[in-house]
C-alpha atoms as one frame of an Amber mdcrd trajectory, in Angstrom:
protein
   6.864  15.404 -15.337   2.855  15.191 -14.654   2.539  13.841 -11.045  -0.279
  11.104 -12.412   2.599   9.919 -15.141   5.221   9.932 -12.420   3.242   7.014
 -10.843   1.573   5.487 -13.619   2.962   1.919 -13.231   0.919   1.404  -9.582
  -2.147   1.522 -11.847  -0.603  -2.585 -13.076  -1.034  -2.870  -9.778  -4.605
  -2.791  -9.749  -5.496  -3.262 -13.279  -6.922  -6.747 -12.666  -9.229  -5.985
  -9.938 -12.033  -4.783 -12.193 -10.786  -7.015 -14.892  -8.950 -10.170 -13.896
 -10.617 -13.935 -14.422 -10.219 -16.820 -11.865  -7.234 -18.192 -13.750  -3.141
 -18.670 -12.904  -2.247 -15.140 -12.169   0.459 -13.863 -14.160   4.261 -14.686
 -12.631   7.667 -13.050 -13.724  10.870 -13.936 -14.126  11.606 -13.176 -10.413
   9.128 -16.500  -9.355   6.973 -13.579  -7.718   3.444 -12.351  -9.329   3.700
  -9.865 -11.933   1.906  -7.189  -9.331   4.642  -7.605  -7.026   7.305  -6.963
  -9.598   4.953  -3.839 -10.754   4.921  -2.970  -6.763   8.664  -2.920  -6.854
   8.917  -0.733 -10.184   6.420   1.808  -9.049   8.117   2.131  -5.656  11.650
   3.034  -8.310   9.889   5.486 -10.426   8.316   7.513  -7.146  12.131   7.797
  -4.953  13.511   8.898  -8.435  11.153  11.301  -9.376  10.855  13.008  -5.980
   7.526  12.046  -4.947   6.892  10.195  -2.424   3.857   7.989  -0.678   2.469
   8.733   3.025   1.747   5.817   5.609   0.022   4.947   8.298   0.286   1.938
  11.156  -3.273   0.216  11.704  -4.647   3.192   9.876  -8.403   1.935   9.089
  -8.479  -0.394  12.535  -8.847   2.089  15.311  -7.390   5.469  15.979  -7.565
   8.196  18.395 -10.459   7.606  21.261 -12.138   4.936  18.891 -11.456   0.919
  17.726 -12.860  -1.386  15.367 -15.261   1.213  13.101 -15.856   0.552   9.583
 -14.840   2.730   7.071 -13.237   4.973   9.751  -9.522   6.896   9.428  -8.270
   9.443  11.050  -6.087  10.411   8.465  -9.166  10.187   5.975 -11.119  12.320
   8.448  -8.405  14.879   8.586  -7.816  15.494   5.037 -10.501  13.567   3.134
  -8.478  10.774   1.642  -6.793   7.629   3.252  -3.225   7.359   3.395  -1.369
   5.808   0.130   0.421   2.793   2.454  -1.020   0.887   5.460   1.251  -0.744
   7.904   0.029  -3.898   9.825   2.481  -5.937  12.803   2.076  -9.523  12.497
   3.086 -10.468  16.173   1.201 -12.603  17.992   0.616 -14.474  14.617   3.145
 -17.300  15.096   1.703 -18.006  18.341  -2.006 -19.064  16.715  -3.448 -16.169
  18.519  -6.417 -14.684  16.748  -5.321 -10.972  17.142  -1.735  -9.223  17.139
   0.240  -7.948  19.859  -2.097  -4.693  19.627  -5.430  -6.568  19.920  -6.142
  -6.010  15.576  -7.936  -9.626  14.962  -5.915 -11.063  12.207  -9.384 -11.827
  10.138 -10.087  -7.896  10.027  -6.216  -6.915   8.967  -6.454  -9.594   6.139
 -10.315  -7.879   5.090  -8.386  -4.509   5.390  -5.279  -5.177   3.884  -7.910
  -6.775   0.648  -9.754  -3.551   0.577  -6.900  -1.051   0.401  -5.143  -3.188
  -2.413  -8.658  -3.264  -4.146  -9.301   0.352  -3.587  -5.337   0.793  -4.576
  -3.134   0.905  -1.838   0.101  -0.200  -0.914   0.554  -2.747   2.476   3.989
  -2.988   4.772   3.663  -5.668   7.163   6.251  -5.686  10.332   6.648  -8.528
  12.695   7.551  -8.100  16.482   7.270 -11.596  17.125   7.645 -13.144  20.829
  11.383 -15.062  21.016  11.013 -18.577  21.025  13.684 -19.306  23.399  12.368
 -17.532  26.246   8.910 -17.405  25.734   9.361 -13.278  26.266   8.462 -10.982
  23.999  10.035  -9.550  20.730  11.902  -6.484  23.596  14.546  -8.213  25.284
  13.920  -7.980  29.152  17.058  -7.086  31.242  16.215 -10.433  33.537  16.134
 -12.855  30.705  18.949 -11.015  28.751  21.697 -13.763  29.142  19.130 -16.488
  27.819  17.968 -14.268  24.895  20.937 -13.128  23.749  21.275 -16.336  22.368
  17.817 -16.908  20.617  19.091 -16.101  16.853  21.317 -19.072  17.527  18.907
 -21.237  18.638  16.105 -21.069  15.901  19.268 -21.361  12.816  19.740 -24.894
  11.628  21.043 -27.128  14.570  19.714 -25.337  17.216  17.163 -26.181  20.200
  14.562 -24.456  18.194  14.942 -24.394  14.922  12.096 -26.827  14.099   9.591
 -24.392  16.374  10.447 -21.229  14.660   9.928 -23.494  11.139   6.249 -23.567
  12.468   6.051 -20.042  13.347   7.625 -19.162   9.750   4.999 -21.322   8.071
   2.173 -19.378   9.907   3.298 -15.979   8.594   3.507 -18.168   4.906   0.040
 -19.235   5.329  -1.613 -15.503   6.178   0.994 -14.156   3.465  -0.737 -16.781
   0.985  -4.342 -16.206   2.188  -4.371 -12.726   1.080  -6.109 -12.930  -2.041
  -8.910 -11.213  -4.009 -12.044 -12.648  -4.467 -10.879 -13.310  -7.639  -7.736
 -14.604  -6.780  -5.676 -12.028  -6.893  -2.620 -11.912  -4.362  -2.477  -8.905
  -2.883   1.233  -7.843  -3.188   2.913  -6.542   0.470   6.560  -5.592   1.491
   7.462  -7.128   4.469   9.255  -5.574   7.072  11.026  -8.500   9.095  13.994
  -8.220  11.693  13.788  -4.571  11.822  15.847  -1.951  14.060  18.599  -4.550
  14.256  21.138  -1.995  14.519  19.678  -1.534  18.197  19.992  -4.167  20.609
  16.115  -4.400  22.230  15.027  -6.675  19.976  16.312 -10.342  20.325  17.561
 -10.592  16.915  19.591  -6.558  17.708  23.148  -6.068  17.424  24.316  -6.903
  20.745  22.196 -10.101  20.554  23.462 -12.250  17.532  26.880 -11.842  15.590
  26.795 -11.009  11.710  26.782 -13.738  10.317  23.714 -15.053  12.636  21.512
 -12.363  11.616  22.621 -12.510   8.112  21.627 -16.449   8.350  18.327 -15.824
  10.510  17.480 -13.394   6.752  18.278 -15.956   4.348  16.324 -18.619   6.120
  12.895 -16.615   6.437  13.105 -15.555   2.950  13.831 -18.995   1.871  11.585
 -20.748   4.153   8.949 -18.374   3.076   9.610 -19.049  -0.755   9.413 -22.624
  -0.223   6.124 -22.065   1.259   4.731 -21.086  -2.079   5.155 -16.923  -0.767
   5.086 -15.153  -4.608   3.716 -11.513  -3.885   6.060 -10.324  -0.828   9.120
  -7.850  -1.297  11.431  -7.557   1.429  12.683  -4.464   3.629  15.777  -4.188
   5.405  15.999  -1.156   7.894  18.469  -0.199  10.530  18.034   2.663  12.862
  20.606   5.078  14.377  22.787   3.655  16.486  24.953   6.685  17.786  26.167
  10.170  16.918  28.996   8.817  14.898  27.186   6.462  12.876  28.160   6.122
   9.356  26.817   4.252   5.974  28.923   1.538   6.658  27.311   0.827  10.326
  23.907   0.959   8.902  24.861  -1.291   6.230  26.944  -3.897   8.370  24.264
  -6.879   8.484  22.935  -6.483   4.978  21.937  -9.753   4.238  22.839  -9.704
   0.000  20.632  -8.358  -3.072  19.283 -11.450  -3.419  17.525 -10.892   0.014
  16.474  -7.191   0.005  13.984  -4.987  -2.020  13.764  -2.167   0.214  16.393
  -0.492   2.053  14.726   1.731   4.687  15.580   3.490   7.914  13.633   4.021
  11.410  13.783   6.868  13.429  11.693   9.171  15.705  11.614  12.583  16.681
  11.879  12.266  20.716  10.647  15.923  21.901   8.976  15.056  25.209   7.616
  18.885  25.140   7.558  21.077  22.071  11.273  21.658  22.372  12.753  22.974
  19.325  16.055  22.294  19.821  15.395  18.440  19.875  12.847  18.640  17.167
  16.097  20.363  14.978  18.169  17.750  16.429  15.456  14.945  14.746  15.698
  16.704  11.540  19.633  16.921  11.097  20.122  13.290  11.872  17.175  12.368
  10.011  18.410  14.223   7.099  22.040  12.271   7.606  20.808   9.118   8.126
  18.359   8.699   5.135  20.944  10.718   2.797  23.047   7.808   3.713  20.530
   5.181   3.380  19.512   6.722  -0.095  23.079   6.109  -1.040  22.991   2.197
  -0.109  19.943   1.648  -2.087  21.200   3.508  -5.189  24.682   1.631  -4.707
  22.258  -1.869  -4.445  20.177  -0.660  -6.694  17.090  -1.020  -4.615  14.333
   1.124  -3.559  14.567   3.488  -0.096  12.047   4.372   2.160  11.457   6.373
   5.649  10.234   2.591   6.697   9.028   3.937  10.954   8.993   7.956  12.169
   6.963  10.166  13.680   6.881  12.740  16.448   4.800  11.242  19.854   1.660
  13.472  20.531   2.649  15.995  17.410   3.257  18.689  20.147   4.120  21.326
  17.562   1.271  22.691  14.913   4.144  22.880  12.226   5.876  19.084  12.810
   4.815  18.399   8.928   5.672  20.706   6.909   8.520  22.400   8.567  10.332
  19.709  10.185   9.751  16.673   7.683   8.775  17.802   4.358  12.134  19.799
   4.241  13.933  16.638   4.761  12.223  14.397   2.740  12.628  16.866   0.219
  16.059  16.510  -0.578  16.293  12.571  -0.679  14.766   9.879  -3.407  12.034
   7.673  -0.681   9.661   6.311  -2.452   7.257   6.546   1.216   6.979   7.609
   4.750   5.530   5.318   7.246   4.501   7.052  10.602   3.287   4.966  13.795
  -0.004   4.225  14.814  -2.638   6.045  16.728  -3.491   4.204  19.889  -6.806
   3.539  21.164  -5.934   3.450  24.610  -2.857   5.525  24.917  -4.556   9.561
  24.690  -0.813  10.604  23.886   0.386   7.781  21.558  -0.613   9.210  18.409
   1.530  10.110  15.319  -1.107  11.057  12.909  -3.476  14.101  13.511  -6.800
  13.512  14.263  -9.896  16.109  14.006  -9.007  18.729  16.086  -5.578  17.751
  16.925  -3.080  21.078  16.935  -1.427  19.776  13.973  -4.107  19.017  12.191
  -3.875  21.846   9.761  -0.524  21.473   8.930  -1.066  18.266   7.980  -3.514
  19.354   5.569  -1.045  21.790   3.527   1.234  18.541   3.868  -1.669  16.201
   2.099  -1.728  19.121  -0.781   2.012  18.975  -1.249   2.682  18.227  -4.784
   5.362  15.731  -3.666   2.963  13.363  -1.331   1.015  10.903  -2.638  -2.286
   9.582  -1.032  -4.599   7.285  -1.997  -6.200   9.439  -4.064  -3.227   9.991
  -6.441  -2.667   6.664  -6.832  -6.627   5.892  -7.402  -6.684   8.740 -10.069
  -4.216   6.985 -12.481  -6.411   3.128 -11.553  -9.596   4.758 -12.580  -8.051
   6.700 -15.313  -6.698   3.154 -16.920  -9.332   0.857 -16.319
């Protein structure tokens, strides 16, 4: 099948920006905008057809030795084109802060997060939120473990502070509802909440909260969210590896119901402190387990499945793209790949190549790939229908 047909339902997604008028925006059955239920469709249509998008965390904010440029990438200054999904962390939001945990001023994600829907991109938003028991951050400290171990608890109906994190899930409501066109338009997002549960650093992890806690602390966000007037968010669910042994049915344990979930995705990284090839081959066979299994769950659900977080630290091999994870991603239905952000002020906390960087290359002959999709794929089928 032509590779602009594969993806031809993410032009809906942008069909009104050239053309839309300042009246009710369309709504579907769901209760969510017609663009979100055309986000969900096109995300389908790519994981079955064997394409899949490429993303990037804080991708047009700052990057490697650089922060706050305009119209600045280093993806886009590596190959040409920007990424086809941009990942923003809302944390530090339900505080009132003006900027995130990593110092991105909320004003400039919501202008970004506008342009690459107008220019027709895709946005995942995470949220490592501070724990509103202990006043710590989302990373449970080993000092404070015993009192946030029980923070899942506390912010569910009945507890100590449930009406505080009510506040904190209106804030993320409010931002979610302020990102709208000039015209309008809501800008449609998948949002990422409660992620890596399956590990226990986060308050809301495995070792933190039973089942049935986690599975409530779900259902009340996406309700609280929807009462909130929230139309144009899908939601992703994604576990990480938990040990050697895990299985489908580990990963799959705290599912909080179809009713809940768009996206079924899966975190992992490729932890090669040199350019060790044994560990990078390590990262690729549980990589290719874990998201076979992962695949399986979303087919079973019948939802969509992603590669939600990877990437390889400092990208100490010139090859990590296109003989470590295209090979992978090549055998399983994701409909994208999300890779971390490129720190400012971290030299070696980079997961995208930047000009000059040894992978830089490779990641070219990955951006030609006939199975990733960039912005510019996705642009070629907008301008083609408008």
């Amino acid at each position: 099948m032509d590779r602009l047909m594969i993806i031809a339902a993410a032009a809906m997604l942008c069909a009104a920006c050239s053309n839309s008028k300042k009246s009710a925006e369309p709504m579907a059955d769901s209760g969510r905008t017609q663009r979100t239920e055309a986000l969900l469709s096109s995300l389908k249509q790519m994981g079955a057809e064997g394409q899949y998008m490429f993303g990037h965390q804080d991708d047009p904010v700052y990057g490697h030795e650089w922060v706050g440029d305009a119209d600045r990438s280093d993806v886009l200054s590596v190959c040409g084109d920007y990424p086809a999904v941009m990942g923003f962390d809302l944390g530090h939001l339900e505080l009132g802060d003006s900027c995130n945990l990593d110092g991105v001023p909320f004003s400039r994600m919501r202008q970004e997060i506008i342009r690459h829907f107008e220019r027709g991109g895709v946005i995942t938003l995470s949220w490592h939120l501070n724990n509103p028991l202990s006043g710590g951050t989302a990373w449970v400290a080993d000092s404070l473990k015993d009192i946030e171990s029980h923070t899942v608890e506390a912010v569910l109906a009945g507890g100590e502070k449930h009406e505080l994190f009510l506040t904190w899930l209106d804030r993320v409501a409010t931002f979610l509802n302020s990102l709208q066109t000039a015209d309008g338009i809501r800008v449609p997002v998948i949002f990422r909440p409660w992620h890596e549960h399956t590990g226990s650093w986060f308050w809301w992890g495995q070792g933190n909260c039973t089942t049935e806690q986690y599975q409530a602390l779900w259902r009340l966000t996406v309700d609280r969210l929807k009462e909130q007037g929230v139309v144009n968010a899908l939601y992703a669910y994604s576990p990480n590896q938990m040990t050697s042994d895990t299985t489908k049915e580990m990963l799959m344990e705290r599912y909080p119901g179809d009713d809940l979930v768009d996206v079924i995705g899966y975190d992992q990284y490729c932890y090669a402190p040199t350019a060790d090839t044994i560990a990078i081959a390590n990262y690729a066979v549980d990589l290719d387990r874990y998201i076979g299994y992962i695949c399986e769950a979303a087919q079973e659900h019948g939802k969509v499945a992603a590669l939600t977080e990877t990437g390889y630290e400092g990208l100490k091999t010139a090859d990590w793209w296109t003989r470590t994870l295209v090979p992978v991603l090549g055998r399983h239905p994701v409909s994208y790949v999300l890779v971390w952000r490129n720190a400012h002020d971290k030299p070696g906390h980079f997961y995208a190549p930047y000009p000059g960087q040894e992978s830089a290359a490779d990641f070219v002959t990955f951006y030609n790939d006939g199975k990733t999709l960039f912005l510019h794929d996705l642009n070629e089928v907008y301008t083609k229908n408008e």
